[in-house]
Amino acid sequence: MASKEPREESQVDDRMAALITNSAAVRAVVASVEGTIGPKGLDTMLVDKFGDVVITNDGCTILSRMEANHPAARMLINVAEAQQDEVGDGTTTASILAGALISNGVEQISRGVPVARVIEGIRQGVDSAIEMIKRSSRQVRGLDDHVLRQVALTSARGCQDLADLALQAARLVGEEKLRDPAFRLRDIIMAQEGAASEAFLGVVIDKGRMNKAMPRSKKDVWILILDDAMEPEPIESEALSTEAGFRRYLQLQESFKENLQKIIDLDIGLVVTCRGISEVAEEALVDAGIMAIERVSSREMRALAEHTGARPIKRRSLSRSKEEIRSYLGHAESVSEDERFSYIKILGGAGQPMATILVGAATDEVVGERERIAQDAASSVQAALIHGIVPGGGSIEIAAARALQKLRHTVCGMVGYGLDCVIDALKRPLSQIVTNAGFNALEKVEQAVSSQERLGKDSIGVDCDTGEIVDMAELGIFDPTLVKCYALKAAGEVAEAILRIDKIIRKREEQQSQ
């Protein structure tokens, strides 16, 4: 029996060492982004080994581009990136919540609370908090609801022009399109150094025409989208050494020229391909006065097809009759190239309405940050319209913490300690927002808690300009419900995964097969 006790103590020490190491790594990651949250949050400068600089206030950009080798740190970064992919905003909040859950969990475990009970309490607390937030949510009454601009303005960090552009684009696209699960408003944003910011009904292809001898602009345009290369069908080099193979090569060349003539005869004004265009085709298109764009991204091609009503085809389909090819064409009122910035604007498509937000700024560093801000605003507008809104500024998390505090009195056993972890974590966003504004976080958070209790409102928070206790709803500070719920859910999942780690073992190097 005497020899067994040291072994058990060693296992406990290993477990705590793993937990402490992981918690410290997560804490270092959270420290890199927590200073950016709130209206008084500051920027972070990212510098690579070549001296290239990115200055940003965006949590996901910081996390995704920072150097982090610890596996626990990478887990947290992956959660932030998943938050960005799913809802487009709230990465900093998710990181702060996860860091607080993990550090609080480690503290409870070090006091002797079993890991399983802590995790059970965290899971119960997160689920209850999400349900409470959903109950507090209210729906937005369409795109004309004034609260949508407030949502956009909050996510745009007070940049009124970018908030207005996001809302204008949402109205151009329409509510039906915004509710399409496959459509993301943030994807229609394009940034360009030196350009004027605008939102318009149309799409932009971030490439110029392939030959300057082609027309720079056209009206009343029929559009062919080729999801392929515009060149003859390939033939194997070995086949060219045979007489039959050479005849086949000549046939393919002749067939290709006939297909080019069909395009010219159909009075097509714009040809867009996802791959290259051969010299023969380029010369024919130039002579016919047809604009062509090659090597266009799949995302831009999808947007163009949707806006113009075109159906992308393969090059083999060009062998079909002119009537069949015509059925695949799209149409636009105008196509024009901005020669200064080398992009092509397609307006007045015959398909579904598609909008583009063009974000401009004076320098490359600034335009990148403005693009990220516009993407956050666009994501928030779409999420708010679909899933509703809750009071922002950290107030809804305080309300959820209060609800869990009442639940805490009904929980028996050590599960309650896990619930305590969630209660404390829910106070951290407001605490950090207040800290970044230069006020005493402990004092202001408790004032907010007591004011919510006294007034019976879940929208009471702290004014970061004056430090006064205010009603966030009256100030128009709202956040999308989805952002809050997903951030809390993601934070709970990564906290549970990290707290479950019992040991850290280095993997052996896999031998590469010869």
XYZ file of C-alpha atoms in Angstrom:
514
model
C 0.000 0.000 0.000
C 2.863 2.365 0.780
C 4.231 2.077 -2.752
C 0.852 2.857 -4.286
C 0.450 6.307 -2.687
C 3.503 7.901 -4.348
C 2.273 6.585 -7.732
C -1.151 8.160 -7.186
C 0.456 11.426 -6.095
C 2.612 11.330 -9.234
C -0.470 10.879 -11.430
C -2.168 13.822 -9.732
C 0.955 15.933 -10.211
C 1.096 15.003 -13.916
C -2.561 15.894 -14.366
C -2.178 19.268 -12.663
C 1.000 20.015 -14.596
C -0.836 19.370 -17.861
C -3.777 21.516 -16.780
C -1.585 24.384 -15.598
C 0.526 24.292 -18.774
C -2.533 24.305 -21.014
C -4.211 27.039 -18.984
C -1.112 29.234 -19.220
C -0.951 28.766 -23.000
C -4.617 29.685 -23.382
C -4.173 32.668 -21.088
C -1.312 33.951 -23.269
C -3.529 33.759 -26.350
C -6.433 35.519 -24.631
C -4.086 38.269 -23.437
C -3.249 39.051 -27.060
C -6.849 39.925 -27.958
C -8.630 41.022 -24.775
C -7.320 44.578 -25.086
C -9.242 45.025 -28.341
C -12.790 44.436 -27.029
C -15.264 47.247 -26.540
C -15.559 50.774 -27.935
C -12.330 51.806 -26.211
C -10.390 48.714 -27.281
C -6.988 49.331 -28.856
C -5.301 47.890 -31.933
C -2.662 45.192 -32.200
C 0.334 45.322 -34.513
C 1.345 42.041 -36.150
C 4.845 41.945 -37.624
C 6.326 39.064 -39.625
C 9.994 38.192 -40.153
C 10.140 40.342 -43.274
C 8.880 43.403 -41.431
C 5.433 43.405 -43.046
C 2.903 44.965 -40.687
C -0.792 44.351 -40.055
C -2.535 46.736 -37.642
C -5.914 45.461 -36.554
C -8.586 45.424 -33.894
C -10.116 42.206 -35.228
C -9.750 39.254 -32.862
C -9.839 36.565 -35.535
C -7.173 38.291 -37.617
C -4.887 38.543 -34.588
C -5.413 34.934 -33.576
C -5.147 33.431 -37.041
C -1.928 35.293 -37.871
C -0.111 35.149 -34.552
C 2.638 32.609 -33.959
C 1.359 29.932 -31.575
C 2.901 26.476 -31.281
C 1.346 25.153 -28.070
C -1.449 22.637 -28.860
C -3.859 24.148 -26.310
C -3.295 27.580 -27.803
C -3.965 26.174 -31.263
C -7.228 24.663 -30.001
C -8.422 28.070 -28.839
C -7.381 29.691 -32.115
C -9.290 27.020 -34.042
C -12.413 27.819 -32.008
C -12.058 31.516 -32.823
C -11.676 30.726 -36.515
C -14.757 28.474 -36.378
C -16.685 31.340 -34.771
C -15.587 33.623 -37.600
C -16.563 31.110 -40.290
C -19.961 30.416 -38.731
C -21.186 33.868 -37.726
C -18.472 36.298 -38.826
C -18.096 38.111 -35.501
C -17.596 37.529 -31.762
C -14.181 35.857 -31.862
C -12.761 38.027 -29.076
C -15.762 37.338 -26.837
C -15.453 33.597 -27.492
C -11.751 33.691 -26.612
C -12.304 35.641 -23.392
C -15.106 33.287 -22.287
C -13.024 30.198 -23.073
C -9.988 31.537 -21.241
C -12.070 32.343 -18.164
C -13.773 28.932 -18.163
C -10.440 27.134 -18.398
C -8.641 29.172 -15.727
C -11.619 28.914 -13.359
C -11.881 25.185 -14.043
C -8.210 24.620 -13.270
C -8.607 26.576 -10.038
C -11.541 24.396 -8.930
C -9.707 21.191 -9.866
C -6.633 22.304 -7.896
C -8.934 22.660 -4.863
C -9.861 19.006 -5.167
C -13.073 19.163 -7.210
C -13.177 16.167 -9.598
C -12.682 17.038 -13.248
C -15.886 15.223 -14.220
C -17.956 17.345 -11.817
C -16.403 20.594 -13.040
C -17.100 19.677 -16.666
C -20.656 18.632 -15.829
C -21.267 21.971 -14.146
C -19.744 23.931 -17.019
C -21.885 22.047 -19.515
C -25.029 22.659 -17.481
C -24.181 26.323 -16.984
C -23.411 26.962 -20.651
C -26.642 25.294 -21.805
C -28.707 27.251 -19.276
C -27.039 30.540 -20.171
C -27.667 29.995 -23.892
C -31.329 29.271 -23.215
C -31.602 32.432 -21.139
C -29.995 34.526 -23.902
C -32.381 33.075 -26.478
C -35.358 33.935 -24.253
C -34.121 37.528 -24.026
C -33.741 37.788 -27.800
C -36.115 39.881 -29.855
C -36.689 39.687 -33.599
C -35.811 42.438 -36.032
C -38.798 43.765 -37.969
C -37.336 43.573 -41.462
C -34.604 45.551 -43.182
C -36.279 48.875 -42.388
C -36.059 48.327 -38.629
C -33.869 51.176 -37.343
C -32.205 48.834 -34.873
C -30.323 47.149 -37.726
C -28.225 50.255 -38.215
C -27.389 50.248 -34.512
C -26.287 46.616 -34.795
C -24.133 47.467 -37.802
C -22.689 50.519 -36.051
C -21.760 48.499 -32.949
C -19.997 45.831 -35.018
C -18.344 48.470 -37.195
C -16.738 49.979 -34.071
C -18.473 53.292 -34.659
C -17.492 53.672 -38.339
C -20.730 55.164 -39.643
C -19.820 54.954 -43.338
C -19.078 51.234 -43.161
C -22.199 50.527 -41.102
C -24.299 52.382 -43.678
C -22.657 50.511 -46.560
C -23.418 47.142 -44.932
C -27.047 48.109 -44.394
C -27.386 49.564 -47.891
C -26.021 46.355 -49.428
C -28.397 44.257 -47.325
C -31.344 46.223 -48.667
C -30.086 45.907 -52.237
C -29.778 42.135 -51.893
C -33.147 41.744 -50.169
C -34.388 39.804 -47.172
C -35.067 36.601 -49.102
C -31.446 36.372 -50.233
C -30.122 37.219 -46.781
C -32.082 34.300 -45.330
C -30.523 31.877 -47.796
C -28.179 29.629 -45.724
C -25.700 29.468 -48.609
C -25.373 33.254 -48.886
C -23.054 35.329 -46.716
C -23.270 39.086 -46.963
C -19.639 39.453 -45.850
C -18.514 37.708 -49.059
C -19.672 40.584 -51.277
C -17.133 42.988 -49.764
C -14.152 44.060 -51.838
C -11.370 46.347 -50.616
C -9.280 48.596 -52.835
C -6.609 51.070 -51.869
C -7.459 54.556 -53.110
C -10.986 53.689 -54.267
C -14.142 55.487 -53.178
C -16.323 53.430 -50.816
C -19.733 52.529 -52.225
C -22.426 49.867 -52.300
C -24.139 49.095 -55.583
C -26.335 46.515 -57.270
C -23.926 44.434 -59.304
C -20.835 42.271 -59.022
C -17.126 42.972 -59.295
C -14.453 40.701 -60.726
C -11.090 41.539 -59.230
C -9.241 41.246 -62.539
C -8.816 43.366 -65.636
C -9.517 42.365 -69.230
C -6.856 40.025 -70.543
C -5.909 42.284 -73.469
C -5.950 46.079 -73.526
C -7.058 45.967 -77.160
C -10.391 44.562 -76.006
C -13.205 47.060 -75.357
C -13.040 48.719 -71.928
C -16.804 48.913 -71.535
C -19.911 47.504 -73.200
C -23.670 48.006 -72.930
C -26.441 45.419 -73.233
C -24.024 42.499 -72.854
C -24.529 38.770 -73.362
C -22.177 36.827 -71.075
C -20.612 33.378 -71.478
C -19.137 31.732 -68.386
C -16.735 28.912 -69.181
C -15.930 26.715 -66.213
C -12.882 25.508 -68.079
C -10.044 26.735 -70.277
C -10.772 28.354 -73.629
C -8.390 26.289 -75.710
C -8.554 23.172 -77.893
C -9.121 19.816 -76.222
C -5.726 18.410 -75.177
C -4.177 15.435 -76.880
C -1.356 13.305 -75.521
C 2.050 14.058 -76.986
C 2.624 10.375 -77.783
C -0.467 10.388 -79.991
C 0.985 13.160 -82.157
C 3.708 10.795 -83.354
C 1.100 8.694 -85.141
C -0.774 9.619 -88.317
C -4.154 9.002 -86.674
C -3.170 11.060 -83.674
C -2.039 13.976 -85.833
C -5.305 13.901 -87.779
C -7.133 13.965 -84.439
C -5.063 16.991 -83.412
C -5.983 18.857 -86.605
C -9.659 17.991 -86.060
C -9.564 19.399 -82.527
C -7.927 22.603 -83.741
C -10.528 23.039 -86.477
C -13.383 22.253 -84.084
C -12.048 24.842 -81.643
C -11.999 27.533 -84.351
C -15.596 26.660 -85.258
C -16.606 27.033 -81.612
C -14.927 30.427 -81.470
C -16.927 31.488 -84.506
C -20.148 30.438 -82.736
C -19.267 32.746 -79.829
C -18.724 35.598 -82.276
C -21.937 34.865 -84.191
C -23.966 34.806 -80.944
C -22.943 38.442 -80.342
C -21.471 37.578 -76.935
C -19.882 40.632 -75.315
C -18.079 39.113 -72.329
C -16.347 35.756 -71.901
C -15.269 34.687 -68.406
C -13.154 31.580 -67.779
C -11.834 29.915 -64.656
C -8.659 28.865 -66.474
C -6.525 30.252 -69.269
C -7.436 31.468 -72.761
C -5.232 30.397 -75.671
C -3.493 32.879 -77.962
C -5.680 31.804 -80.866
C -8.834 32.480 -78.855
C -7.460 35.771 -77.541
C -6.738 37.008 -81.050
C -10.205 35.993 -82.270
C -11.915 37.700 -79.332
C -9.913 40.903 -79.812
C -10.792 41.012 -83.522
C -14.489 40.491 -82.680
C -14.525 43.235 -80.024
C -15.317 40.815 -77.192
C -14.096 41.463 -73.666
C -12.540 38.436 -71.930
C -11.426 37.745 -68.363
C -9.393 34.634 -67.577
C -8.543 32.739 -64.382
C -11.474 34.105 -62.379
C -12.017 32.661 -58.887
C -14.842 30.194 -58.371
C -16.496 32.529 -55.831
C -16.582 35.421 -58.294
C -17.845 33.152 -61.062
C -20.705 31.925 -58.879
C -21.688 35.489 -58.034
C -21.514 36.511 -61.695
C -23.618 33.535 -62.792
C -26.230 34.251 -60.162
C -26.442 37.944 -60.974
C -26.561 37.600 -64.765
C -28.552 34.376 -64.991
C -25.733 32.611 -66.850
C -25.102 28.892 -66.480
C -21.402 27.917 -66.503
C -20.464 25.341 -69.147
C -17.433 23.228 -70.064
C -15.539 23.778 -73.319
C -16.925 20.567 -74.789
C -20.377 22.122 -74.594
C -19.277 24.741 -77.141
C -19.682 22.049 -79.791
C -23.459 22.242 -79.290
C -25.755 24.244 -81.529
C -25.936 28.024 -81.259
C -29.470 27.780 -79.876
C -28.338 25.465 -77.073
C -25.375 27.659 -76.211
C -27.635 30.722 -76.146
C -29.702 29.125 -73.372
C -26.594 29.152 -71.141
C -25.816 32.828 -71.619
C -26.357 35.519 -69.026
C -27.132 39.178 -69.584
C -26.131 42.485 -68.004
C -26.959 46.101 -68.719
C -23.315 47.142 -68.624
C -19.796 45.808 -68.181
C -16.889 48.179 -67.585
C -13.306 48.085 -66.424
C -11.814 50.477 -63.918
C -8.353 50.776 -65.455
C -6.880 52.497 -62.429
C -7.713 49.630 -60.059
C -7.907 46.796 -62.629
C -11.308 45.398 -61.752
C -14.426 44.882 -63.838
C -17.886 45.958 -62.725
C -20.982 44.159 -64.028
C -24.253 46.017 -63.439
C -27.915 45.305 -64.108
C -27.781 41.527 -64.294
C -30.815 39.601 -65.535
C -30.584 37.069 -62.696
C -30.968 37.530 -58.963
C -30.026 40.871 -57.390
C -26.454 40.827 -56.124
C -24.806 43.712 -54.338
C -21.163 44.632 -53.875
C -19.613 46.683 -51.105
C -16.470 48.437 -52.293
C -14.348 49.606 -49.376
C -11.594 52.105 -49.987
C -8.910 53.794 -47.877
C -5.716 55.773 -48.312
C -3.146 53.048 -47.538
C -2.923 49.282 -47.842
C -2.737 48.781 -44.058
C -5.826 50.893 -43.444
C -7.853 49.415 -46.298
C -7.297 45.909 -44.925
C -8.623 46.895 -41.522
C -11.589 48.732 -43.032
C -12.418 45.614 -45.019
C -12.428 43.533 -41.821
C -14.643 46.078 -40.067
C -17.080 46.086 -42.984
C -17.171 42.277 -42.942
C -18.036 42.299 -39.231
C -20.807 44.828 -39.829
C -22.220 42.845 -42.752
C -22.142 39.576 -40.773
C -23.892 41.200 -37.838
C -26.639 42.700 -39.992
C -27.381 39.319 -41.565
C -27.228 37.430 -38.254
C -29.448 39.990 -36.524
C -32.078 39.832 -39.248
C -32.263 36.042 -39.147
C -31.733 35.221 -35.472
C -32.672 38.377 -33.602
C -30.783 40.658 -31.233
C -29.937 41.032 -27.547
C -28.609 44.004 -25.543
C -24.885 44.471 -26.125
C -21.959 45.919 -24.237
C -21.596 42.812 -22.053
C -24.996 43.375 -20.437
C -26.659 40.168 -21.651
C -23.788 38.084 -20.256
C -24.308 39.757 -16.873
C -28.009 38.900 -17.045
C -27.129 35.281 -17.851
C -24.717 35.205 -14.899
C -27.492 36.450 -12.629
C -29.831 33.734 -13.888
C -27.179 31.083 -13.238
C -26.576 32.475 -9.748
C -30.211 31.756 -8.932
C -29.875 28.283 -10.440
C -26.751 27.715 -8.349
C -28.805 27.587 -5.158
C -30.757 24.614 -6.502
C -27.706 22.574 -7.528
C -26.427 20.001 -5.068
C -22.947 18.529 -4.890
C -19.730 19.509 -6.588
C -21.419 20.215 -9.910
C -22.102 23.654 -8.470
C -18.399 24.471 -8.623
C -18.499 23.990 -12.403
C -21.501 26.285 -12.503
C -19.454 28.880 -10.602
C -16.891 28.762 -13.429
C -19.553 29.787 -15.940
C -20.948 32.517 -13.690
C -17.536 34.116 -13.335
C -16.722 33.696 -17.041
C -19.928 35.478 -18.064
C -18.792 38.550 -16.149
C -15.460 38.697 -17.960
C -16.553 40.381 -21.228
C -18.024 43.391 -19.399
C -15.082 43.391 -17.015
C -12.630 43.614 -19.910
C -14.702 46.222 -21.761
C -14.689 48.399 -18.626
C -10.968 47.826 -18.062
C -10.191 48.887 -21.624
C -12.241 52.043 -21.019
C -10.078 52.931 -18.012
C -12.498 52.200 -15.156
C -12.374 49.884 -12.150
C -13.787 46.623 -13.501
C -14.665 45.085 -10.141
C -16.658 48.133 -9.080
C -18.481 48.651 -12.379
C -19.400 44.996 -12.888
C -20.942 44.767 -9.429
C -22.818 48.004 -10.030
C -24.218 46.567 -13.245
C -25.246 43.348 -11.487
C -27.033 45.162 -8.678
C -28.701 47.629 -11.071
C -30.044 44.791 -13.214
C -31.445 43.157 -10.092
C -32.989 46.373 -8.839
C -34.482 47.500 -12.157
C -35.378 44.062 -13.458
C -33.703 44.731 -16.825
C -31.188 42.537 -18.636
C -29.927 45.486 -20.706
C -28.160 47.425 -17.949
C -24.455 47.974 -18.619
C -21.695 50.565 -18.360
C -21.223 53.663 -20.497
C -17.564 53.481 -21.565
C -17.366 57.257 -22.010
C -18.604 58.301 -18.568
C -18.495 55.118 -16.490
C -22.166 55.573 -15.602
C -24.620 52.688 -15.355
C -26.904 52.922 -18.391
C -29.501 50.977 -20.358
C -27.803 49.558 -23.448
C -31.120 49.123 -25.259
C -31.922 52.813 -24.810
C -28.489 53.703 -26.195
C -29.091 51.415 -29.168
C -26.269 49.010 -28.311
C -27.297 45.569 -29.594
C -25.556 42.386 -30.638
C -26.866 39.530 -32.801
C -28.224 36.696 -30.656
C -26.381 34.128 -32.764
C -23.018 35.757 -32.047
C -23.530 35.530 -28.280
C -24.916 31.999 -28.278
C -22.282 30.591 -30.600
C -19.448 32.272 -28.697
C -20.623 30.755 -25.414
C -21.187 27.341 -26.969
C -17.750 27.327 -28.613
C -16.070 28.510 -25.401
C -17.739 25.724 -23.419
C -16.659 23.090 -25.910
C -12.998 24.097 -25.984
C -12.911 24.471 -22.181
C -14.318 20.969 -21.766
C -11.817 19.546 -24.269
C -8.809 21.164 -22.557
C -9.911 20.332 -18.996
C -10.253 16.677 -20.004
C -6.573 16.445 -20.935
C -4.855 14.256 -18.360
C -1.341 14.082 -19.814
C 0.699 15.697 -22.531
C 2.762 13.139 -24.468
C 5.020 13.913 -27.396
C 4.149 11.885 -30.486
C 6.887 9.921 -32.167
C 7.861 11.094 -35.617
C 6.126 9.163 -38.359
C 8.563 7.559 -40.785
C 7.902 8.652 -44.318
C 7.441 5.841 -46.803
C 10.193 5.484 -49.346
